[in-house]
Amino acid sequence: MAVRPITVIGHKALHQPTKRVKEITPEVRTLVQDMFDTLDAAKGAGLAANQVGVRLRIFVYDCADESGVDQRGVVINPKLEKGSVPPGDPSPDEGAEGCLSVPGEWFPTPRSSWARVTGLDLDGNEVVVEATGGTLARCLQHETDHLDGKLYVERLTPTYRGKAREAMKARGWEAAHITKWDPLTQEAEKV
Ligand code: ZN
């Protein structure tokens, strides 16, 4: 078991698109195991490879579907399909979204209620993960965004974008050069 430090907003790995996995090597398998360990230690719903600083197109998830049943797995080279995103501000009760790379913050985020991701599992077999509602539908969109180099705070409506910017400033990660945090010790790492 190896829990890896999690990158914080501002770390360059989070703001660039990741690369497709060409071959499922022993290194990729170790990475995926470490991503599950890191996700569990951080008690998150999902984790993308660039959140542990690796620029590969892989995410893991562990969250409830629309029936409240926990779903857990890995998707390599995911391709996302989603429904339309409702216009306007999402409801603060239903739309709140957080991210392990923006620790401690939550903002209502517009998302489609339906999403489907197609990719590969660790054996190279095709996997399809589909959700209509639940945390899972949100998670599939959030994690593929990560792999495209996009954070959820970039999806916010103008109402919440300003609030997010103020919160980031108050947290002071950028000013303190904090680029990672350790989910086991909760300690920040500086560059
Ligand atoms: Zn995230």
PDB file of C-alpha atoms and ligand atoms in Angstrom:
ATOM      1  CA  MET A   1       0.000   0.000   0.000  1.00  0.00           C
ATOM      2  CA  ALA A   2       1.283   3.387  -0.926  1.00  0.00           C
ATOM      3  CA  VAL A   3      -0.590   6.582  -0.386  1.00  0.00           C
ATOM      4  CA  ARG A   4       0.733   9.331  -2.653  1.00  0.00           C
ATOM      5  CA  PRO A   5       0.587  13.096  -2.022  1.00  0.00           C
ATOM      6  CA  ILE A   6      -2.288  14.865  -3.790  1.00  0.00           C
ATOM      7  CA  THR A   7      -1.626  17.827  -6.071  1.00  0.00           C
ATOM      8  CA  VAL A   8      -3.236  21.147  -5.153  1.00  0.00           C
ATOM      9  CA  ILE A   9      -4.778  23.666  -7.597  1.00  0.00           C
ATOM     10  CA  GLY A  10      -1.925  25.555  -9.241  1.00  0.00           C
ATOM     11  CA  HIS A  11       0.234  22.405  -9.673  1.00  0.00           C
ATOM     12  CA  LYS A  12       0.994  22.192 -13.401  1.00  0.00           C
ATOM     13  CA  ALA A  13      -0.060  18.531 -13.705  1.00  0.00           C
ATOM     14  CA  LEU A  14      -3.656  19.582 -12.959  1.00  0.00           C
ATOM     15  CA  HIS A  15      -3.799  22.210 -15.677  1.00  0.00           C
ATOM     16  CA  GLN A  16      -2.592  20.213 -18.706  1.00  0.00           C
ATOM     17  CA  PRO A  17      -4.342  17.387 -20.581  1.00  0.00           C
ATOM     18  CA  THR A  18      -3.071  13.916 -19.674  1.00  0.00           C
ATOM     19  CA  LYS A  19      -1.746  11.327 -22.149  1.00  0.00           C
ATOM     20  CA  ARG A  20      -3.443   8.143 -23.301  1.00  0.00           C
ATOM     21  CA  VAL A  21      -2.148   4.919 -21.766  1.00  0.00           C
ATOM     22  CA  LYS A  22      -0.545   2.892 -24.574  1.00  0.00           C
ATOM     23  CA  GLU A  23       0.194  -0.267 -22.600  1.00  0.00           C
ATOM     24  CA  ILE A  24      -0.928  -1.572 -19.211  1.00  0.00           C
ATOM     25  CA  THR A  25       2.499  -2.127 -17.682  1.00  0.00           C
ATOM     26  CA  PRO A  26       3.386  -3.202 -14.101  1.00  0.00           C
ATOM     27  CA  GLU A  27       3.998   0.526 -13.417  1.00  0.00           C
ATOM     28  CA  VAL A  28       0.431   1.328 -14.476  1.00  0.00           C
ATOM     29  CA  ARG A  29      -0.914  -1.422 -12.180  1.00  0.00           C
ATOM     30  CA  THR A  30       1.098  -0.065  -9.236  1.00  0.00           C
ATOM     31  CA  LEU A  31      -0.113   3.448 -10.006  1.00  0.00           C
ATOM     32  CA  VAL A  32      -3.760   2.307  -9.993  1.00  0.00           C
ATOM     33  CA  GLN A  33      -3.317   0.443  -6.679  1.00  0.00           C
ATOM     34  CA  ASP A  34      -1.705   3.536  -5.171  1.00  0.00           C
ATOM     35  CA  MET A  35      -4.539   5.688  -6.523  1.00  0.00           C
ATOM     36  CA  PHE A  36      -7.100   3.474  -4.746  1.00  0.00           C
ATOM     37  CA  ASP A  37      -5.022   3.657  -1.525  1.00  0.00           C
ATOM     38  CA  THR A  38      -4.790   7.433  -1.856  1.00  0.00           C
ATOM     39  CA  LEU A  39      -8.513   7.791  -2.589  1.00  0.00           C
ATOM     40  CA  ASP A  40      -9.380   5.698   0.476  1.00  0.00           C
ATOM     41  CA  ALA A  41      -6.956   7.600   2.739  1.00  0.00           C
ATOM     42  CA  ALA A  42      -8.397  10.918   1.555  1.00  0.00           C
ATOM     43  CA  LYS A  43     -12.005   9.603   1.758  1.00  0.00           C
ATOM     44  CA  GLY A  44     -12.731  10.938  -1.712  1.00  0.00           C
ATOM     45  CA  ALA A  45     -15.309   9.950  -4.347  1.00  0.00           C
ATOM     46  CA  GLY A  46     -12.850   9.849  -7.226  1.00  0.00           C
ATOM     47  CA  LEU A  47      -9.220  10.484  -8.106  1.00  0.00           C
ATOM     48  CA  ALA A  48      -7.482  11.203 -11.419  1.00  0.00           C
ATOM     49  CA  ALA A  49      -3.851  10.236 -12.104  1.00  0.00           C
ATOM     50  CA  ASN A  50      -2.747  13.860 -12.443  1.00  0.00           C
ATOM     51  CA  GLN A  51      -3.992  14.385  -8.877  1.00  0.00           C
ATOM     52  CA  VAL A  52      -1.002  12.295  -7.827  1.00  0.00           C
ATOM     53  CA  GLY A  53       1.166  14.106 -10.355  1.00  0.00           C
ATOM     54  CA  VAL A  54       1.114  11.466 -13.117  1.00  0.00           C
ATOM     55  CA  ARG A  55       0.032  12.725 -16.516  1.00  0.00           C
ATOM     56  CA  LEU A  56      -1.777   9.596 -17.685  1.00  0.00           C
ATOM     57  CA  ARG A  57      -5.441   9.216 -18.680  1.00  0.00           C
ATOM     58  CA  ILE A  58      -6.648   7.082 -15.743  1.00  0.00           C
ATOM     59  CA  PHE A  59      -9.153   7.656 -12.958  1.00  0.00           C
ATOM     60  CA  VAL A  60     -10.510   5.627 -10.043  1.00  0.00           C
ATOM     61  CA  TYR A  61     -13.872   6.119  -8.378  1.00  0.00           C
ATOM     62  CA  ASP A  62     -15.702   4.974  -5.267  1.00  0.00           C
ATOM     63  CA  CYS A  63     -19.102   6.572  -4.793  1.00  0.00           C
ATOM     64  CA  ALA A  64     -22.840   5.963  -4.774  1.00  0.00           C
ATOM     65  CA  ASP A  65     -24.964   5.605  -7.894  1.00  0.00           C
ATOM     66  CA  GLU A  66     -28.542   6.873  -8.189  1.00  0.00           C
ATOM     67  CA  SER A  67     -29.819   3.919  -6.101  1.00  0.00           C
ATOM     68  CA  GLY A  68     -27.394   4.719  -3.292  1.00  0.00           C
ATOM     69  CA  VAL A  69     -25.305   1.625  -4.102  1.00  0.00           C
ATOM     70  CA  ASP A  70     -21.541   2.135  -3.834  1.00  0.00           C
ATOM     71  CA  GLN A  71     -19.668   1.660  -7.121  1.00  0.00           C
ATOM     72  CA  ARG A  72     -15.905   1.278  -7.269  1.00  0.00           C
ATOM     73  CA  GLY A  73     -13.533   0.853 -10.160  1.00  0.00           C
ATOM     74  CA  VAL A  74     -10.875   2.153 -12.509  1.00  0.00           C
ATOM     75  CA  VAL A  75     -11.203   3.506 -16.045  1.00  0.00           C
ATOM     76  CA  ILE A  76      -8.190   3.759 -18.352  1.00  0.00           C
ATOM     77  CA  ASN A  77      -8.428   6.093 -21.381  1.00  0.00           C
ATOM     78  CA  PRO A  78     -11.999   7.143 -20.540  1.00  0.00           C
ATOM     79  CA  LYS A  79     -14.231   8.722 -23.166  1.00  0.00           C
ATOM     80  CA  LEU A  80     -17.151  10.719 -21.738  1.00  0.00           C
ATOM     81  CA  GLU A  81     -20.673  11.161 -23.069  1.00  0.00           C
ATOM     82  CA  LYS A  82     -23.105  13.325 -21.145  1.00  0.00           C
ATOM     83  CA  GLY A  83     -26.524  14.925 -21.381  1.00  0.00           C
ATOM     84  CA  SER A  84     -27.254  18.630 -21.464  1.00  0.00           C
ATOM     85  CA  VAL A  85     -26.231  20.774 -18.509  1.00  0.00           C
ATOM     86  CA  PRO A  86     -29.123  22.783 -17.021  1.00  0.00           C
ATOM     87  CA  PRO A  87     -28.608  26.549 -17.449  1.00  0.00           C
ATOM     88  CA  GLY A  88     -28.341  28.919 -14.472  1.00  0.00           C
ATOM     89  CA  ASP A  89     -27.088  28.433 -10.938  1.00  0.00           C
ATOM     90  CA  PRO A  90     -27.359  24.889  -9.575  1.00  0.00           C
ATOM     91  CA  SER A  91     -29.142  24.396  -6.256  1.00  0.00           C
ATOM     92  CA  PRO A  92     -26.658  24.743  -3.360  1.00  0.00           C
ATOM     93  CA  ASP A  93     -28.193  21.626  -1.738  1.00  0.00           C
ATOM     94  CA  GLU A  94     -28.006  19.259  -4.692  1.00  0.00           C
ATOM     95  CA  GLY A  95     -25.218  20.762  -6.747  1.00  0.00           C
ATOM     96  CA  ALA A  96     -22.392  21.075  -4.213  1.00  0.00           C
ATOM     97  CA  GLU A  97     -19.157  19.616  -5.510  1.00  0.00           C
ATOM     98  CA  GLY A  98     -15.724  19.344  -3.959  1.00  0.00           C
ATOM     99  CA  CYS A  99     -12.296  18.182  -5.078  1.00  0.00           C
ATOM    100  CA  LEU A 100      -9.307  16.645  -3.289  1.00  0.00           C
ATOM    101  CA  SER A 101      -7.122  19.114  -5.204  1.00  0.00           C
ATOM    102  CA  VAL A 102      -9.124  22.039  -3.786  1.00  0.00           C
ATOM    103  CA  PRO A 103      -9.288  20.646  -0.241  1.00  0.00           C
ATOM    104  CA  GLY A 104     -11.942  21.861   2.173  1.00  0.00           C
ATOM    105  CA  GLU A 105     -14.018  23.801  -0.356  1.00  0.00           C
ATOM    106  CA  TRP A 106     -17.421  23.016  -1.914  1.00  0.00           C
ATOM    107  CA  PHE A 107     -19.263  24.958  -4.598  1.00  0.00           C
ATOM    108  CA  PRO A 108     -22.509  24.314  -6.496  1.00  0.00           C
ATOM    109  CA  THR A 109     -21.388  23.110  -9.932  1.00  0.00           C
ATOM    110  CA  PRO A 110     -23.512  22.734 -13.068  1.00  0.00           C
ATOM    111  CA  ARG A 111     -23.478  19.123 -14.327  1.00  0.00           C
ATOM    112  CA  SER A 112     -25.570  16.870 -16.494  1.00  0.00           C
ATOM    113  CA  SER A 113     -27.682  14.367 -14.543  1.00  0.00           C
ATOM    114  CA  TRP A 114     -26.640  11.634 -17.014  1.00  0.00           C
ATOM    115  CA  ALA A 115     -23.135  10.528 -17.917  1.00  0.00           C
ATOM    116  CA  ARG A 116     -21.463   7.504 -19.478  1.00  0.00           C
ATOM    117  CA  VAL A 117     -17.774   6.719 -19.598  1.00  0.00           C
ATOM    118  CA  THR A 118     -16.242   4.078 -21.867  1.00  0.00           C
ATOM    119  CA  GLY A 119     -12.668   2.885 -21.443  1.00  0.00           C
ATOM    120  CA  LEU A 120     -10.514  -0.052 -20.362  1.00  0.00           C
ATOM    121  CA  ASP A 121     -10.011  -1.926 -17.114  1.00  0.00           C
ATOM    122  CA  LEU A 122      -6.637  -3.175 -15.835  1.00  0.00           C
ATOM    123  CA  ASP A 123      -6.962  -6.343 -17.945  1.00  0.00           C
ATOM    124  CA  GLY A 124      -7.433  -4.278 -21.090  1.00  0.00           C
ATOM    125  CA  ASN A 125     -11.132  -5.188 -21.369  1.00  0.00           C
ATOM    126  CA  GLU A 126     -13.687  -2.544 -22.335  1.00  0.00           C
ATOM    127  CA  VAL A 127     -15.641  -1.090 -19.395  1.00  0.00           C
ATOM    128  CA  VAL A 128     -18.731   1.091 -19.500  1.00  0.00           C
ATOM    129  CA  VAL A 129     -19.755   3.074 -16.420  1.00  0.00           C
ATOM    130  CA  GLU A 130     -23.088   4.851 -16.692  1.00  0.00           C
ATOM    131  CA  ALA A 131     -25.074   6.850 -14.139  1.00  0.00           C
ATOM    132  CA  THR A 132     -28.271   8.858 -14.084  1.00  0.00           C
ATOM    133  CA  GLY A 133     -27.923  11.006 -10.985  1.00  0.00           C
ATOM    134  CA  GLY A 134     -26.231  10.051  -7.743  1.00  0.00           C
ATOM    135  CA  THR A 135     -22.708  11.124  -6.904  1.00  0.00           C
ATOM    136  CA  LEU A 136     -21.481   8.797  -9.653  1.00  0.00           C
ATOM    137  CA  ALA A 137     -22.895  10.849 -12.577  1.00  0.00           C
ATOM    138  CA  ARG A 138     -21.168  13.950 -11.190  1.00  0.00           C
ATOM    139  CA  CYS A 139     -17.963  12.033 -10.477  1.00  0.00           C
ATOM    140  CA  LEU A 140     -17.650  10.690 -14.052  1.00  0.00           C
ATOM    141  CA  GLN A 141     -17.797  14.261 -15.407  1.00  0.00           C
ATOM    142  CA  HIS A 142     -15.486  15.638 -12.685  1.00  0.00           C
ATOM    143  CA  GLU A 143     -12.783  12.994 -13.234  1.00  0.00           C
ATOM    144  CA  THR A 144     -12.746  13.184 -17.044  1.00  0.00           C
ATOM    145  CA  ASP A 145     -12.495  16.972 -16.674  1.00  0.00           C
ATOM    146  CA  HIS A 146      -9.380  16.412 -14.520  1.00  0.00           C
ATOM    147  CA  LEU A 147      -7.826  14.283 -17.257  1.00  0.00           C
ATOM    148  CA  ASP A 148      -8.553  17.041 -19.789  1.00  0.00           C
ATOM    149  CA  GLY A 149      -6.668  19.476 -17.518  1.00  0.00           C
ATOM    150  CA  LYS A 150      -9.779  21.161 -16.151  1.00  0.00           C
ATOM    151  CA  LEU A 151     -10.806  21.696 -12.506  1.00  0.00           C
ATOM    152  CA  TYR A 152     -14.419  21.932 -11.330  1.00  0.00           C
ATOM    153  CA  VAL A 153     -13.938  25.550 -10.210  1.00  0.00           C
ATOM    154  CA  GLU A 154     -13.587  26.380 -13.941  1.00  0.00           C
ATOM    155  CA  ARG A 155     -17.148  25.033 -14.462  1.00  0.00           C
ATOM    156  CA  LEU A 156     -18.770  27.380 -11.922  1.00  0.00           C
ATOM    157  CA  THR A 157     -21.381  29.973 -12.869  1.00  0.00           C
ATOM    158  CA  PRO A 158     -20.375  33.634 -12.387  1.00  0.00           C
ATOM    159  CA  THR A 159     -22.295  33.671  -9.067  1.00  0.00           C
ATOM    160  CA  TYR A 160     -19.951  31.117  -7.531  1.00  0.00           C
ATOM    161  CA  ARG A 161     -16.799  31.793  -9.526  1.00  0.00           C
ATOM    162  CA  GLY A 162     -16.101  34.973  -7.559  1.00  0.00           C
ATOM    163  CA  LYS A 163     -16.733  33.195  -4.265  1.00  0.00           C
ATOM    164  CA  ALA A 164     -14.335  30.436  -5.289  1.00  0.00           C
ATOM    165  CA  ARG A 165     -11.646  32.939  -6.233  1.00  0.00           C
ATOM    166  CA  GLU A 166     -11.962  34.631  -2.817  1.00  0.00           C
ATOM    167  CA  ALA A 167     -11.815  31.260  -1.050  1.00  0.00           C
ATOM    168  CA  MET A 168      -8.639  30.259  -2.930  1.00  0.00           C
ATOM    169  CA  LYS A 169      -7.029  33.531  -1.984  1.00  0.00           C
ATOM    170  CA  ALA A 170      -8.015  33.097   1.678  1.00  0.00           C
ATOM    171  CA  ARG A 171      -6.566  29.556   1.695  1.00  0.00           C
ATOM    172  CA  GLY A 172      -3.294  31.040   0.453  1.00  0.00           C
ATOM    173  CA  TRP A 173      -2.001  27.879  -1.274  1.00  0.00           C
ATOM    174  CA  GLU A 174      -0.525  29.812  -4.159  1.00  0.00           C
ATOM    175  CA  ALA A 175       1.060  32.514  -1.977  1.00  0.00           C
ATOM    176  CA  ALA A 176       2.631  29.825   0.250  1.00  0.00           C
ATOM    177  CA  HIS A 177       3.799  27.759  -2.798  1.00  0.00           C
ATOM    178  CA  ILE A 178       1.815  24.761  -1.576  1.00  0.00           C
ATOM    179  CA  THR A 179       1.529  22.277  -4.451  1.00  0.00           C
ATOM    180  CA  LYS A 180       0.642  18.993  -2.708  1.00  0.00           C
ATOM    181  CA  TRP A 181      -0.884  17.638   0.482  1.00  0.00           C
ATOM    182  CA  ASP A 182      -0.505  14.261   2.191  1.00  0.00           C
ATOM    183  CA  PRO A 183      -3.836  12.563   3.005  1.00  0.00           C
ATOM    184  CA  LEU A 184      -2.221  10.498   5.793  1.00  0.00           C
ATOM    185  CA  THR A 185      -0.666  13.366   7.733  1.00  0.00           C
ATOM    186  CA  GLN A 186      -2.896  16.169   6.331  1.00  0.00           C
ATOM    187  CA  GLU A 187       0.310  18.123   5.892  1.00  0.00           C
ATOM    188  CA  ALA A 188       1.027  20.440   3.000  1.00  0.00           C
ATOM    189  CA  GLU A 189       4.114  20.071   0.807  1.00  0.00           C
ATOM    190  CA  LYS A 190       5.847  23.110  -0.564  1.00  0.00           C
ATOM    191  CA  VAL A 191       8.035  23.482  -3.618  1.00  0.00           C
TER     192      VAL A 191
HETATM  193 ZN    ZN B   1     -11.231  16.599  -8.288  1.00  0.00          ZN
END
